[in-house]
Amino acid sequence: MRARGESIYLVDVRQPWEHELVHLPDDVLVPLDQLAERHDEVTPPAGALVVAYCHHGIRSMNAAAMLERIGHTRVASLAGGIDAWSLLIDPSLPRY
């Protein structure tokens, strides 16, 4: 989607220490355990797909469901999380 120039808004729902280890560029960090209180910080541009991601994809599935419940209409969870991204898309990213 990025290669096609589509608008994507990345939301990292991991903990700050995980984000410090490795993260995707241009993301916003809102840990899953704070998402309900801080959901107003998720401000995608009009028409953007909101993509939640975590380490392996479990927390991001919960985050995507929560974001849909609060009104975001274009939401996805990054399958396999940043771990899969580092294996399949960008092997230069460290794994943990």
C-alpha atoms as one frame of an Amber mdcrd trajectory, in Angstrom:
protein
   0.000   0.000   0.000   2.829   2.392   0.799   4.485   1.613  -2.522   1.231
   2.540  -4.265   1.127   5.838  -2.401  -1.938   4.961  -0.341  -2.426   6.841
   2.919  -1.568   4.713   5.959  -1.566   5.843   9.580   0.508   3.558  11.811
  -0.367   3.100  15.475   2.162   1.194  17.575   0.312  -0.340  20.527   3.383
  -1.842  22.202   5.047  -0.504  25.336   7.531   2.406  25.199  10.534   0.138
  25.832   9.551  -1.968  22.806   9.112   1.131  20.662  12.613   2.286  21.682
  14.072  -1.024  20.480  12.480  -0.876  17.036   9.572   0.852  15.359   8.240
   1.745  11.946   8.787   5.273  10.657   6.059   7.883  11.002   4.089   5.936
  13.597   2.327   7.121  16.730   2.840   5.238  19.996  -0.283   4.607  22.068
   0.163   1.447  24.161  -2.841  -0.867  24.106  -3.375  -0.535  27.859  -3.728
   3.249  27.368  -5.659   3.270  24.094  -9.117   3.640  25.648  -8.042   6.800
  27.502  -5.781   8.188  24.761  -7.799   7.285  21.640  -8.099  10.991  20.806
  -4.369  10.911  19.944  -5.175   8.643  16.990  -5.762  11.310  14.348  -5.373
   9.843  10.867  -5.687  12.048   7.797  -9.000  11.803   5.978  -9.254   8.548
   4.064  -6.167   6.970   5.628  -6.142   3.333   6.660  -5.349   3.095  10.383
  -2.955   0.172  10.872  -2.337  -0.967  14.436   0.789  -2.995  15.064   2.529
  -4.714  17.933   5.187  -7.416  18.336   3.393 -10.447  16.888  -0.115  -9.212
  16.057  -2.249 -10.144  19.054  -2.393  -6.747  20.773  -2.927  -5.024  17.438
  -6.004  -7.157  16.706  -7.484  -5.978  20.009  -6.484  -2.395  19.229  -8.070
  -2.532  15.769 -11.335  -3.789  17.263 -11.259  -1.021  19.869 -10.552   1.650
  17.244 -13.501   0.422  15.190 -15.769   0.537  18.256 -14.853   4.178  18.883
 -15.645   5.160  15.323 -12.670   4.671  13.011 -14.006   3.114   9.831 -10.813
   2.064   8.009  -8.812  -0.042  10.464  -6.489  -3.035  10.121  -4.099  -5.045
  12.257  -0.615  -5.719  10.902  -0.548  -9.524  10.657   2.492 -10.938  12.424
   3.422  -7.558  13.875   6.773  -5.880  13.623   8.444  -9.266  13.996   6.977
 -10.441  10.681   7.753  -7.051   9.129  11.427  -7.441  10.081  11.482 -10.951
   8.607   9.523 -10.347   5.407   9.754  -6.648   4.547  12.791  -5.026   6.173
  15.420  -7.424   7.560  17.531  -4.446   8.689  15.139  -3.941  11.603  16.258
  -5.622  14.811  14.190  -8.459  16.222  13.548  -9.093  19.892
